[in-house]
Every structure is written in structure tokens, then in C-alpha cells.
């Protein structure tokens, strides 16, 4: 992977290598986020996550309605993998933008027609999945992907909307 300080090897964001790095970082982040999110739903950690669940009907600003402890964990899962893998800063920016896009989309409260094609990609979560999580408070813990929920038995299908 590219080094943070490498300016002579800057690649175009359209180059397949940084795009592959963004996908790898997103998968690593999402797995860590899934584990963190499940942990936040335990009796010991719930006190740090309940603020986020005050919002039962999602809207974009609800994404950032969280405690300092939850925020710190969310930042760690976004910064540790790129730092350990030595990713280029442009790759990190694309990765962070991707993750934030999905966080805002999944908290939007809408199945926006423009983004429906993303849900045709196997394993990509949808706003409806996260709406269910907020409304009922269980299942569908993944951020970008829902295959962690499938893998660990926490996926809850959405029935009609």
C-alpha cells in the first residue's frame, strides 16, 4: 500500500488500486463497527449508546446523535485500519467519504430512488434495515454491509414499509 508521506506516487482516485484499498478499508471498518455496535447493545455498554437510540424514526442528523464514548469508538474504527495499513491520505479521504455517505443514507429515513441500485449489490445494507434497528432496537447492526448480520445471525428482514 502507499505511504502517508508519499507524494511522488500519488495515484488518481479513479485508479483501480486506491479503489480496491477503499473497498478493503470499508470492509475492515464495517466489521469493527459491527462488533462495536453489538457491544454497545450489551447491558454494560448500553448507557453509552442509548442517546443514539432516542431517535426512533431515522433522519440524517440522527447519525451524529451519540455519546462521547460512542463517538470515540466510531472514530477509532475509521482511523486505525488506514494507519496500520499505511494508506495514502487520498485513499483515507475516499474511504471516510464512503463510510459517511452510507451512515447518512442509512439514517435518512428514506429509500431514495437515486441510491436504490446500491441495494442490488449483494451484502449492502439499506435504510430500511437500519430503520428497523432504530425502531425496534435490535438486529441489523452492520453499517455499510449486512453480511456481518447474516454471518452472525443478527439479520432481521424488513417486512413491507
PDB file of C-alpha atoms in Angstrom:
ATOM      1  CA  UNK A   1       0.000   0.000   0.000  1.00  0.00           C
ATOM      2  CA  UNK A   2       1.031   3.576  -0.394  1.00  0.00           C
ATOM      3  CA  UNK A   3       2.702   5.550   2.358  1.00  0.00           C
ATOM      4  CA  UNK A   4       1.078   8.590   4.016  1.00  0.00           C
ATOM      5  CA  UNK A   5       4.044  10.762   3.065  1.00  0.00           C
ATOM      6  CA  UNK A   6       4.437   9.502  -0.487  1.00  0.00           C
ATOM      7  CA  UNK A   7       3.778  12.395  -2.847  1.00  0.00           C
ATOM      8  CA  UNK A   8       5.695  11.043  -5.850  1.00  0.00           C
ATOM      9  CA  UNK A   9       3.374   8.040  -6.134  1.00  0.00           C
ATOM     10  CA  UNK A  10       0.041   9.868  -5.931  1.00  0.00           C
ATOM     11  CA  UNK A  11      -2.478   7.966  -7.981  1.00  0.00           C
ATOM     12  CA  UNK A  12      -5.697   9.165  -9.457  1.00  0.00           C
ATOM     13  CA  UNK A  13      -8.758   8.311  -7.305  1.00  0.00           C
ATOM     14  CA  UNK A  14     -10.074   6.550 -10.426  1.00  0.00           C
ATOM     15  CA  UNK A  15      -7.070   4.208 -10.468  1.00  0.00           C
ATOM     16  CA  UNK A  16      -8.192   0.678  -9.521  1.00  0.00           C
ATOM     17  CA  UNK A  17      -5.620   0.244  -6.725  1.00  0.00           C
ATOM     18  CA  UNK A  18      -6.901   3.061  -4.451  1.00  0.00           C
ATOM     19  CA  UNK A  19     -10.476   1.980  -5.245  1.00  0.00           C
ATOM     20  CA  UNK A  20      -9.585  -1.546  -4.099  1.00  0.00           C
ATOM     21  CA  UNK A  21      -7.995  -0.111  -0.946  1.00  0.00           C
ATOM     22  CA  UNK A  22     -11.174   1.870  -0.233  1.00  0.00           C
ATOM     23  CA  UNK A  23     -13.251  -1.314  -0.546  1.00  0.00           C
ATOM     24  CA  UNK A  24     -10.868  -3.237   1.753  1.00  0.00           C
ATOM     25  CA  UNK A  25     -10.844  -0.414   4.319  1.00  0.00           C
ATOM     26  CA  UNK A  26     -14.636  -0.171   4.187  1.00  0.00           C
ATOM     27  CA  UNK A  27     -14.980  -3.917   4.829  1.00  0.00           C
ATOM     28  CA  UNK A  28     -12.483  -3.818   7.734  1.00  0.00           C
ATOM     29  CA  UNK A  29     -14.162  -0.751   9.221  1.00  0.00           C
ATOM     30  CA  UNK A  30     -17.610  -2.255   8.858  1.00  0.00           C
ATOM     31  CA  UNK A  31     -16.594  -5.471  10.615  1.00  0.00           C
ATOM     32  CA  UNK A  32     -15.101  -3.475  13.512  1.00  0.00           C
ATOM     33  CA  UNK A  33     -18.169  -1.238  13.562  1.00  0.00           C
ATOM     34  CA  UNK A  34     -20.460  -4.290  13.621  1.00  0.00           C
ATOM     35  CA  UNK A  35     -18.621  -5.690  16.666  1.00  0.00           C
ATOM     36  CA  UNK A  36     -18.623  -2.267  18.359  1.00  0.00           C
ATOM     37  CA  UNK A  37     -22.304  -1.691  17.623  1.00  0.00           C
ATOM     38  CA  UNK A  38     -23.230  -5.110  19.035  1.00  0.00           C
ATOM     39  CA  UNK A  39     -21.114  -4.390  22.117  1.00  0.00           C
ATOM     40  CA  UNK A  40     -22.936  -1.073  22.569  1.00  0.00           C
ATOM     41  CA  UNK A  41     -26.187  -3.051  22.848  1.00  0.00           C
ATOM     42  CA  UNK A  42     -24.941  -5.048  25.851  1.00  0.00           C
ATOM     43  CA  UNK A  43     -26.072  -4.212  29.364  1.00  0.00           C
ATOM     44  CA  UNK A  44     -22.647  -2.777  30.274  1.00  0.00           C
ATOM     45  CA  UNK A  45     -22.294  -0.521  27.206  1.00  0.00           C
ATOM     46  CA  UNK A  46     -25.943   0.459  26.578  1.00  0.00           C
ATOM     47  CA  UNK A  47     -25.569   3.617  28.701  1.00  0.00           C
ATOM     48  CA  UNK A  48     -23.145   4.927  26.046  1.00  0.00           C
ATOM     49  CA  UNK A  49     -25.427   4.062  23.118  1.00  0.00           C
ATOM     50  CA  UNK A  50     -28.926   4.837  24.392  1.00  0.00           C
ATOM     51  CA  UNK A  51     -28.569   8.507  23.378  1.00  0.00           C
ATOM     52  CA  UNK A  52     -28.300   7.400  19.746  1.00  0.00           C
ATOM     53  CA  UNK A  53     -31.469   5.318  20.146  1.00  0.00           C
ATOM     54  CA  UNK A  54     -33.506   8.223  21.473  1.00  0.00           C
ATOM     55  CA  UNK A  55     -34.262   8.678  17.786  1.00  0.00           C
ATOM     56  CA  UNK A  56     -36.852   6.046  16.822  1.00  0.00           C
ATOM     57  CA  UNK A  57     -37.598   7.419  13.360  1.00  0.00           C
ATOM     58  CA  UNK A  58     -34.343   7.985  11.495  1.00  0.00           C
ATOM     59  CA  UNK A  59     -33.276  11.211   9.854  1.00  0.00           C
ATOM     60  CA  UNK A  60     -29.768  12.179   8.732  1.00  0.00           C
ATOM     61  CA  UNK A  61     -28.811  14.208  11.810  1.00  0.00           C
ATOM     62  CA  UNK A  62     -29.559  11.169  13.993  1.00  0.00           C
ATOM     63  CA  UNK A  63     -26.320   9.678  12.692  1.00  0.00           C
ATOM     64  CA  UNK A  64     -24.338  12.070  14.885  1.00  0.00           C
ATOM     65  CA  UNK A  65     -26.632  11.951  17.925  1.00  0.00           C
ATOM     66  CA  UNK A  66     -24.263   9.941  20.126  1.00  0.00           C
ATOM     67  CA  UNK A  67     -22.315   9.962  23.366  1.00  0.00           C
ATOM     68  CA  UNK A  68     -18.631  10.878  23.558  1.00  0.00           C
ATOM     69  CA  UNK A  69     -17.707   7.231  24.222  1.00  0.00           C
ATOM     70  CA  UNK A  70     -19.621   6.035  21.164  1.00  0.00           C
ATOM     71  CA  UNK A  71     -18.095   8.815  19.078  1.00  0.00           C
ATOM     72  CA  UNK A  72     -14.562   7.869  20.218  1.00  0.00           C
ATOM     73  CA  UNK A  73     -15.111   4.242  19.202  1.00  0.00           C
ATOM     74  CA  UNK A  74     -16.550   5.260  15.851  1.00  0.00           C
ATOM     75  CA  UNK A  75     -13.514   7.456  15.166  1.00  0.00           C
ATOM     76  CA  UNK A  76     -11.070   4.700  16.152  1.00  0.00           C
ATOM     77  CA  UNK A  77     -12.614   2.204  13.715  1.00  0.00           C
ATOM     78  CA  UNK A  78     -12.230   4.767  10.928  1.00  0.00           C
ATOM     79  CA  UNK A  79      -8.624   5.742  11.691  1.00  0.00           C
ATOM     80  CA  UNK A  80      -6.810   2.640  12.956  1.00  0.00           C
ATOM     81  CA  UNK A  81      -7.114   0.423   9.829  1.00  0.00           C
ATOM     82  CA  UNK A  82      -5.805   3.044   7.349  1.00  0.00           C
ATOM     83  CA  UNK A  83      -2.951   3.933   9.712  1.00  0.00           C
ATOM     84  CA  UNK A  84      -1.940   0.292  10.235  1.00  0.00           C
ATOM     85  CA  UNK A  85      -2.134  -0.432   6.514  1.00  0.00           C
ATOM     86  CA  UNK A  86      -0.166   2.727   5.649  1.00  0.00           C
ATOM     87  CA  UNK A  87      -2.757   4.037   3.200  1.00  0.00           C
ATOM     88  CA  UNK A  88      -2.273   7.205   1.208  1.00  0.00           C
ATOM     89  CA  UNK A  89      -4.164  10.215   2.556  1.00  0.00           C
ATOM     90  CA  UNK A  90      -6.302  10.431  -0.605  1.00  0.00           C
ATOM     91  CA  UNK A  91      -7.357   6.824  -0.083  1.00  0.00           C
ATOM     92  CA  UNK A  92      -8.281   7.652   3.507  1.00  0.00           C
ATOM     93  CA  UNK A  93     -10.373  10.612   2.331  1.00  0.00           C
ATOM     94  CA  UNK A  94     -12.271   8.462  -0.183  1.00  0.00           C
ATOM     95  CA  UNK A  95     -12.777   5.766   2.449  1.00  0.00           C
ATOM     96  CA  UNK A  96     -14.069   8.251   5.047  1.00  0.00           C
ATOM     97  CA  UNK A  97     -16.391   9.834   2.461  1.00  0.00           C
ATOM     98  CA  UNK A  98     -17.761   6.391   1.539  1.00  0.00           C
ATOM     99  CA  UNK A  99     -18.435   5.455   5.159  1.00  0.00           C
ATOM    100  CA  UNK A 100     -20.060   8.819   5.944  1.00  0.00           C
ATOM    101  CA  UNK A 101     -22.227   8.585   2.817  1.00  0.00           C
ATOM    102  CA  UNK A 102     -23.629   5.236   3.961  1.00  0.00           C
ATOM    103  CA  UNK A 103     -24.091   6.452   7.543  1.00  0.00           C
ATOM    104  CA  UNK A 104     -26.128   9.435   6.354  1.00  0.00           C
ATOM    105  CA  UNK A 105     -28.036   7.371   3.789  1.00  0.00           C
ATOM    106  CA  UNK A 106     -28.953   4.711   6.361  1.00  0.00           C
ATOM    107  CA  UNK A 107     -30.108   7.358   8.818  1.00  0.00           C
ATOM    108  CA  UNK A 108     -32.015   9.322   6.163  1.00  0.00           C
ATOM    109  CA  UNK A 109     -35.294   7.519   6.831  1.00  0.00           C
ATOM    110  CA  UNK A 110     -35.856   7.169   3.085  1.00  0.00           C
ATOM    111  CA  UNK A 111     -35.274   4.574   0.401  1.00  0.00           C
ATOM    112  CA  UNK A 112     -34.066   7.190  -2.065  1.00  0.00           C
ATOM    113  CA  UNK A 113     -34.692   6.131  -5.669  1.00  0.00           C
ATOM    114  CA  UNK A 114     -31.326   7.529  -6.759  1.00  0.00           C
ATOM    115  CA  UNK A 115     -29.486   5.101  -4.464  1.00  0.00           C
ATOM    116  CA  UNK A 116     -31.699   2.017  -4.970  1.00  0.00           C
ATOM    117  CA  UNK A 117     -29.126   0.452  -7.368  1.00  0.00           C
ATOM    118  CA  UNK A 118     -26.705   0.187  -4.423  1.00  0.00           C
ATOM    119  CA  UNK A 119     -29.132  -2.225  -2.773  1.00  0.00           C
ATOM    120  CA  UNK A 120     -28.848  -4.546  -5.769  1.00  0.00           C
ATOM    121  CA  UNK A 121     -25.253  -5.230  -4.684  1.00  0.00           C
ATOM    122  CA  UNK A 122     -25.344  -8.359  -2.520  1.00  0.00           C
ATOM    123  CA  UNK A 123     -24.487  -7.631   1.110  1.00  0.00           C
ATOM    124  CA  UNK A 124     -25.084  -3.869   1.003  1.00  0.00           C
ATOM    125  CA  UNK A 125     -27.423  -2.693   3.757  1.00  0.00           C
ATOM    126  CA  UNK A 126     -30.366  -0.363   3.211  1.00  0.00           C
ATOM    127  CA  UNK A 127     -32.049   2.471   5.106  1.00  0.00           C
ATOM    128  CA  UNK A 128     -34.977   0.112   5.821  1.00  0.00           C
ATOM    129  CA  UNK A 129     -32.667  -2.314   7.614  1.00  0.00           C
ATOM    130  CA  UNK A 130     -31.316   0.435   9.829  1.00  0.00           C
ATOM    131  CA  UNK A 131     -34.778   1.939  10.349  1.00  0.00           C
ATOM    132  CA  UNK A 132     -35.844  -1.422  11.775  1.00  0.00           C
ATOM    133  CA  UNK A 133     -32.829  -1.381  14.090  1.00  0.00           C
ATOM    134  CA  UNK A 134     -33.706   2.086  15.409  1.00  0.00           C
ATOM    135  CA  UNK A 135     -37.401   1.404  15.790  1.00  0.00           C
ATOM    136  CA  UNK A 136     -37.125  -1.985  17.500  1.00  0.00           C
ATOM    137  CA  UNK A 137     -33.619  -1.655  18.998  1.00  0.00           C
ATOM    138  CA  UNK A 138     -32.202  -4.998  17.880  1.00  0.00           C
ATOM    139  CA  UNK A 139     -30.696  -6.727  14.835  1.00  0.00           C
ATOM    140  CA  UNK A 140     -29.209  -5.207  11.686  1.00  0.00           C
ATOM    141  CA  UNK A 141     -26.070  -3.896  13.416  1.00  0.00           C
ATOM    142  CA  UNK A 142     -23.935  -3.516  10.264  1.00  0.00           C
ATOM    143  CA  UNK A 143     -23.086  -0.062   8.990  1.00  0.00           C
ATOM    144  CA  UNK A 144     -22.398  -0.404   5.268  1.00  0.00           C
ATOM    145  CA  UNK A 145     -22.882  -4.136   4.785  1.00  0.00           C
ATOM    146  CA  UNK A 146     -25.438  -6.572   6.144  1.00  0.00           C
ATOM    147  CA  UNK A 147     -23.406  -9.734   5.551  1.00  0.00           C
ATOM    148  CA  UNK A 148     -21.974  -9.495   9.094  1.00  0.00           C
ATOM    149  CA  UNK A 149     -25.555  -9.690  10.367  1.00  0.00           C
ATOM    150  CA  UNK A 150     -26.183 -12.690   8.113  1.00  0.00           C
ATOM    151  CA  UNK A 151     -22.954 -14.342   9.256  1.00  0.00           C
ATOM    152  CA  UNK A 152     -23.602 -13.856  12.992  1.00  0.00           C
ATOM    153  CA  UNK A 153     -27.370 -14.420  12.980  1.00  0.00           C
ATOM    154  CA  UNK A 154     -28.461 -10.841  13.724  1.00  0.00           C
ATOM    155  CA  UNK A 155     -30.012 -10.003  10.349  1.00  0.00           C
ATOM    156  CA  UNK A 156     -33.696  -9.119  10.592  1.00  0.00           C
ATOM    157  CA  UNK A 157     -35.562  -8.915   7.253  1.00  0.00           C
ATOM    158  CA  UNK A 158     -37.740  -5.877   6.732  1.00  0.00           C
ATOM    159  CA  UNK A 159     -41.379  -6.742   6.109  1.00  0.00           C
ATOM    160  CA  UNK A 160     -43.136  -4.160   3.966  1.00  0.00           C
ATOM    161  CA  UNK A 161     -42.868  -0.463   4.529  1.00  0.00           C
TER     162      UNK A 161
END
